[in-house]
């Protein structure tokens, strides 16, 4: 029994080592830049916005347990293929844009709320600087995007500006530098109310992520930009040097693919956590195939989860149980041999008695 307990203990150590190394490898492989979106203090539940993710999944509601300013509004569910809007503020909403004259009261399909403009344009003051402390990704910032003629056939004066939350823009800068050879530049706070602001509403050439991110050019002036309708198709055409610029196209593609958006909701439910805990707690109380089957139904039956559960079951249940049965069979065979030897000895003794009987 002591030997079996030692083997069980060794099995647990090996299993936990394999699981921990697998977790470390997975964390290294999936260590993508991320922005955390916290919507409740009840259990600090959060969703993750990351680069290159496909988005999608079901949208959820912001709970009303923590006095969030946007409680009961839906967020998430939008896919990366829906990330691109137009040159009109309020564009790019996959759902929830029922009133095209305002962005107030709208949901957050990609996990964060839209930019805001001066004079409460289209009700955007609702998302103004008074909420910078809780805006996903931090306060609004802007950064100039410059490159050199060595990489693109453009003039040195061709400069664009990216506007968005601080964390998204810092993460996206890595992609801009890598893909578009942008000169690395630190962002500065963006406030459209300032009279000397470099970027105005009329300078926006492309909105992304439900109008929460934008690319602008001071050389472009859209006289239709202040029409209060996100469904408007009217806008001044881009100048040719912007429309056909390979640098602008690179910025557009990098933003489309690498701008952080909200992931799918976590698939591990509380019941799923209980099943995993059950499978990892001491002796496995139910067969591994049952654990894996239930995990699959709960959305945790991934290859990783299946491997972990299988390793845990093999090392901490199947092997000790097999050894236990083997030892039991060995004891039974030893007992049978002893019983046979005793029977033979008794029979021989009886024969000797008959032989010595007068």
XYZ file of C-alpha atoms in Angstrom:
358
model
C 0.000 0.000 0.000
C 2.861 2.369 0.842
C 4.478 1.512 -2.472
C 1.227 2.328 -4.290
C 0.924 5.670 -2.514
C 4.493 6.546 -3.475
C 3.756 5.689 -7.105
C 0.589 7.782 -6.985
C 2.546 10.707 -5.563
C 5.219 10.377 -8.269
C 2.473 10.220 -10.886
C 0.953 13.419 -9.551
C 4.326 15.181 -9.704
C 4.966 14.040 -13.279
C 1.457 15.020 -14.370
C 1.684 18.466 -12.818
C 5.119 18.961 -14.371
C 3.785 18.055 -17.817
C 0.736 20.261 -17.358
C 2.773 23.220 -16.096
C 5.271 22.988 -18.950
C 2.399 22.737 -21.427
C 0.788 25.842 -19.908
C 4.072 27.754 -20.099
C 4.546 26.724 -23.732
C 0.976 27.727 -24.575
C 1.379 31.059 -22.791
C 4.555 31.713 -24.745
C 2.894 30.758 -28.032
C -0.188 32.899 -27.408
C 1.512 35.829 -25.685
C -0.076 38.373 -27.993
C -0.385 42.051 -27.062
C -3.671 42.516 -25.229
C -5.966 45.169 -23.755
C -8.042 44.165 -20.727
C -11.695 45.282 -20.654
C -13.144 45.228 -17.124
C -16.861 45.854 -16.761
C -17.640 44.711 -13.201
C -16.129 44.752 -9.719
C -18.331 41.934 -8.469
C -15.887 39.238 -9.574
C -13.478 41.339 -11.657
C -14.707 39.555 -14.728
C -12.963 40.861 -17.824
C -12.717 40.292 -21.546
C -9.610 40.655 -23.639
C -8.980 42.762 -26.725
C -5.987 41.476 -28.650
C -4.242 42.036 -31.946
C -4.940 39.843 -34.961
C -7.794 38.029 -33.202
C -10.880 37.224 -35.305
C -13.376 38.556 -32.740
C -16.896 37.209 -33.036
C -18.837 35.139 -30.541
C -21.978 36.182 -28.723
C -22.346 39.713 -27.390
C -22.925 40.168 -23.665
C -24.350 42.910 -21.472
C -22.436 45.110 -19.058
C -23.745 44.053 -15.661
C -25.496 46.506 -13.350
C -23.713 45.366 -10.178
C -20.882 47.930 -10.215
C -22.560 51.204 -11.292
C -20.809 51.185 -14.660
C -21.822 54.285 -16.658
C -22.878 52.068 -19.561
C -24.544 49.266 -17.637
C -26.962 47.053 -19.539
C -25.406 47.960 -22.891
C -24.219 45.112 -25.058
C -20.631 44.746 -26.124
C -18.608 42.292 -28.182
C -19.684 39.929 -30.933
C -18.247 41.843 -33.895
C -15.811 40.155 -36.276
C -12.560 41.544 -37.625
C -13.982 41.431 -41.132
C -16.457 44.115 -39.966
C -13.844 46.452 -38.482
C -13.641 48.997 -41.292
C -16.055 51.920 -41.462
C -16.074 54.894 -43.807
C -15.001 58.546 -43.609
C -18.218 59.391 -41.742
C -18.294 59.472 -37.933
C -20.556 56.803 -36.459
C -19.858 54.340 -39.268
C -18.573 50.796 -38.893
C -21.204 49.436 -36.480
C -22.107 45.803 -37.274
C -25.171 46.225 -35.062
C -26.830 48.785 -32.797
C -26.725 51.873 -35.057
C -30.494 52.246 -35.103
C -30.392 56.048 -34.902
C -27.945 57.292 -37.512
C -28.031 60.859 -36.141
C -26.264 60.045 -32.868
C -23.701 57.676 -31.365
C -25.132 58.152 -27.857
C -26.718 55.062 -26.392
C -25.112 52.705 -28.893
C -23.558 49.343 -27.983
C -19.846 48.521 -28.222
C -19.473 45.753 -30.822
C -15.662 45.645 -30.614
C -15.355 46.219 -26.863
C -14.636 49.944 -26.656
C -16.631 53.090 -27.240
C -16.227 55.644 -30.037
C -14.110 58.754 -30.291
C -15.598 62.059 -29.222
C -15.593 65.397 -31.044
C -16.039 69.028 -30.083
C -19.458 70.663 -29.787
C -20.964 67.316 -28.714
C -21.053 66.245 -32.333
C -23.605 63.435 -32.759
C -23.885 63.053 -28.980
C -20.258 62.012 -28.632
C -19.746 63.955 -25.383
C -21.212 60.901 -23.716
C -17.786 59.295 -24.283
C -15.753 62.422 -23.482
C -12.612 62.926 -21.396
C -14.543 62.616 -18.121
C -14.504 58.840 -18.754
C -10.847 58.541 -19.770
C -10.098 56.739 -16.509
C -12.266 53.766 -17.494
C -12.091 53.926 -21.301
C -10.823 50.532 -22.501
C -7.217 51.059 -23.494
C -6.955 54.411 -21.737
C -7.329 58.022 -22.804
C -7.487 59.154 -26.426
C -4.135 59.919 -28.021
C -2.812 60.660 -31.483
C 0.494 59.933 -33.157
C 2.005 61.127 -36.459
C 2.827 58.379 -38.970
C 5.849 59.205 -41.085
C 8.118 57.080 -43.240
C 10.999 57.707 -45.617
C 11.174 57.713 -49.391
C 13.569 54.753 -49.142
C 10.638 52.382 -48.579
C 7.789 54.061 -50.487
C 7.733 56.294 -53.523
C 6.275 59.267 -51.647
C 7.296 62.768 -50.658
C 8.745 63.573 -47.240
C 5.715 65.738 -46.471
C 3.231 62.847 -46.631
C 2.168 62.420 -43.000
C -0.864 60.677 -41.499
C -2.203 60.620 -37.963
C -3.696 57.733 -36.018
C -6.230 58.487 -33.260
C -7.437 56.032 -30.657
C -7.027 54.780 -27.111
C -3.472 54.784 -25.763
C -2.943 51.027 -25.405
C -4.328 50.162 -28.836
C -2.198 52.811 -30.491
C 0.987 51.755 -28.687
C 0.415 48.143 -29.678
C -0.451 49.088 -33.233
C 2.693 51.211 -33.507
C 4.706 47.965 -33.432
C 2.880 46.784 -36.535
C 3.216 50.171 -38.222
C 6.964 50.159 -37.639
C 7.381 46.538 -38.715
C 5.148 46.498 -41.771
C 5.093 50.111 -42.966
C 8.506 51.332 -41.778
C 6.908 54.100 -39.747
C 9.322 56.253 -37.774
C 8.704 55.286 -34.105
C 6.988 58.150 -32.285
C 5.408 58.404 -28.848
C 1.735 59.433 -28.820
C 0.365 62.637 -27.303
C -3.003 63.380 -25.727
C -5.778 64.071 -28.209
C -8.281 66.830 -27.451
C -10.355 68.064 -30.417
C -11.477 71.130 -28.430
C -8.040 72.731 -28.556
C -7.843 75.507 -31.151
C -4.350 74.391 -32.215
C -5.306 70.732 -32.617
C -3.577 69.248 -35.656
C -6.476 66.953 -36.484
C -10.043 68.073 -37.031
C -13.165 66.076 -37.766
C -12.906 67.046 -41.428
C -9.440 65.457 -41.755
C -10.517 61.855 -41.098
C -9.914 59.571 -44.083
C -10.941 56.282 -42.439
C -12.768 55.150 -39.292
C -12.240 51.718 -37.782
C -13.716 49.601 -35.002
C -17.125 51.280 -34.730
C -15.572 54.766 -34.951
C -13.334 54.168 -31.925
C -10.170 54.495 -34.037
C -9.347 56.694 -37.004
C -6.633 57.608 -39.495
C -6.452 61.212 -40.645
C -4.541 63.458 -43.028
C -4.185 67.241 -42.555
C -4.110 67.442 -46.370
C -7.685 66.182 -46.641
C -10.783 68.253 -45.949
C -14.167 66.558 -45.981
C -16.816 69.265 -46.111
C -19.543 66.649 -45.520
C -17.989 65.413 -42.273
C -20.361 67.364 -40.013
C -23.539 66.043 -41.540
C -25.177 64.333 -38.528
C -25.818 60.975 -40.144
C -23.635 57.894 -39.925
C -25.481 56.458 -42.932
C -24.409 59.321 -45.161
C -22.538 58.241 -48.279
C -21.452 61.775 -49.094
C -17.813 62.726 -48.698
C -15.188 64.592 -50.647
C -12.995 62.222 -52.673
C -9.437 61.660 -51.476
C -6.725 63.472 -53.406
C -4.851 61.161 -55.756
C -1.623 61.344 -53.771
C -3.541 59.962 -50.763
C -5.870 57.574 -52.609
C -3.038 55.814 -54.438
C -0.321 56.183 -51.831
C 1.319 52.802 -51.019
C 2.168 54.178 -47.592
C -1.477 54.971 -46.816
C -2.548 51.581 -48.123
C 0.001 49.900 -45.863
C -1.286 51.847 -42.846
C -4.840 50.886 -43.750
C -3.983 47.187 -44.060
C -1.954 47.146 -40.843
C -4.809 48.790 -38.948
C -7.358 46.383 -40.380
C -5.404 43.286 -39.365
C -3.674 44.348 -36.137
C -6.000 46.773 -34.339
C -7.022 45.091 -31.036
C -10.634 43.930 -30.899
C -12.618 41.974 -28.349
C -12.164 38.222 -28.182
C -14.910 35.671 -27.912
C -16.267 35.158 -24.384
C -14.345 32.616 -22.282
C -15.676 29.145 -22.984
C -14.915 27.766 -19.506
C -18.117 27.995 -17.483
C -18.279 27.634 -13.675
C -19.434 24.059 -14.170
C -16.513 23.514 -16.511
C -14.138 24.833 -13.870
C -15.682 22.382 -11.397
C -15.118 19.479 -13.788
C -11.489 20.488 -14.343
C -10.960 20.865 -10.600
C -12.532 17.459 -10.087
C -10.196 15.903 -12.610
C -7.140 17.484 -10.989
C -8.032 16.912 -7.335
C -6.295 13.882 -5.839
C -7.797 10.652 -7.156
C -9.862 11.061 -10.299
C -13.363 10.336 -9.068
C -14.897 9.746 -12.483
C -13.454 8.102 -15.616
C -11.400 10.320 -17.905
C -13.662 9.728 -20.901
C -16.587 11.109 -18.884
C -14.547 14.203 -17.947
C -13.495 14.767 -21.558
C -17.052 14.225 -22.833
C -18.517 16.694 -20.337
C -15.687 19.125 -21.110
C -16.467 18.918 -24.817
C -20.125 19.709 -24.155
C -19.082 22.679 -22.022
C -16.723 24.041 -24.637
C -13.523 23.060 -22.800
C -12.896 19.829 -24.685
C -10.106 21.347 -26.746
C -7.017 19.385 -27.706
C -5.110 21.018 -24.871
C -7.811 20.250 -22.316
C -8.177 16.689 -23.536
C -4.426 16.085 -23.351
C -4.258 17.556 -19.860
C -7.135 15.443 -18.610
C -5.748 12.334 -20.300
C -2.284 12.836 -18.768
C -3.802 13.460 -15.391
C -5.965 10.358 -15.618
C -3.173 8.110 -16.904
C -0.571 9.229 -14.381
C -2.763 9.561 -11.320
C -5.507 7.002 -11.792
C -4.972 4.455 -14.532
C -1.352 3.576 -13.709
C -1.893 3.350 -9.917
C -5.076 1.350 -10.484
C -3.286 -0.962 -12.906
C -0.427 -1.452 -10.438
C -2.921 -2.055 -7.660
C -4.669 -4.755 -9.687
C -1.323 -6.275 -10.670
C -0.218 -6.455 -7.025
C -3.559 -7.933 -6.087
C -3.230 -10.633 -8.755
C 0.316 -11.318 -7.587
C -0.891 -11.731 -4.007
C -3.677 -14.013 -5.206
C -1.195 -16.171 -7.151
C 1.126 -16.290 -4.135
C -1.824 -17.263 -1.930
C -2.860 -19.946 -4.435
C 0.657 -21.323 -4.512
C 0.811 -21.378 -0.725
C -2.606 -23.054 -0.528
C -1.519 -25.642 -3.109
C 1.724 -26.296 -1.257
C -0.165 -26.718 1.997
C -2.656 -29.068 0.343
C 0.185 -31.117 -1.092
C 1.892 -31.186 2.301
C -1.300 -32.377 4.007
C -1.845 -35.038 1.380
C 1.738 -36.261 1.763
C 1.351 -36.400 5.521
C -1.816 -38.432 5.113
C -0.037 -40.831 2.735
C 2.787 -41.313 5.245
C 0.219 -42.159 7.901
C -1.292 -44.849 5.694
C 2.127 -46.219 4.844
C 3.080 -46.466 8.525
C -0.264 -47.941 9.555
C 0.370 -51.468 11.055
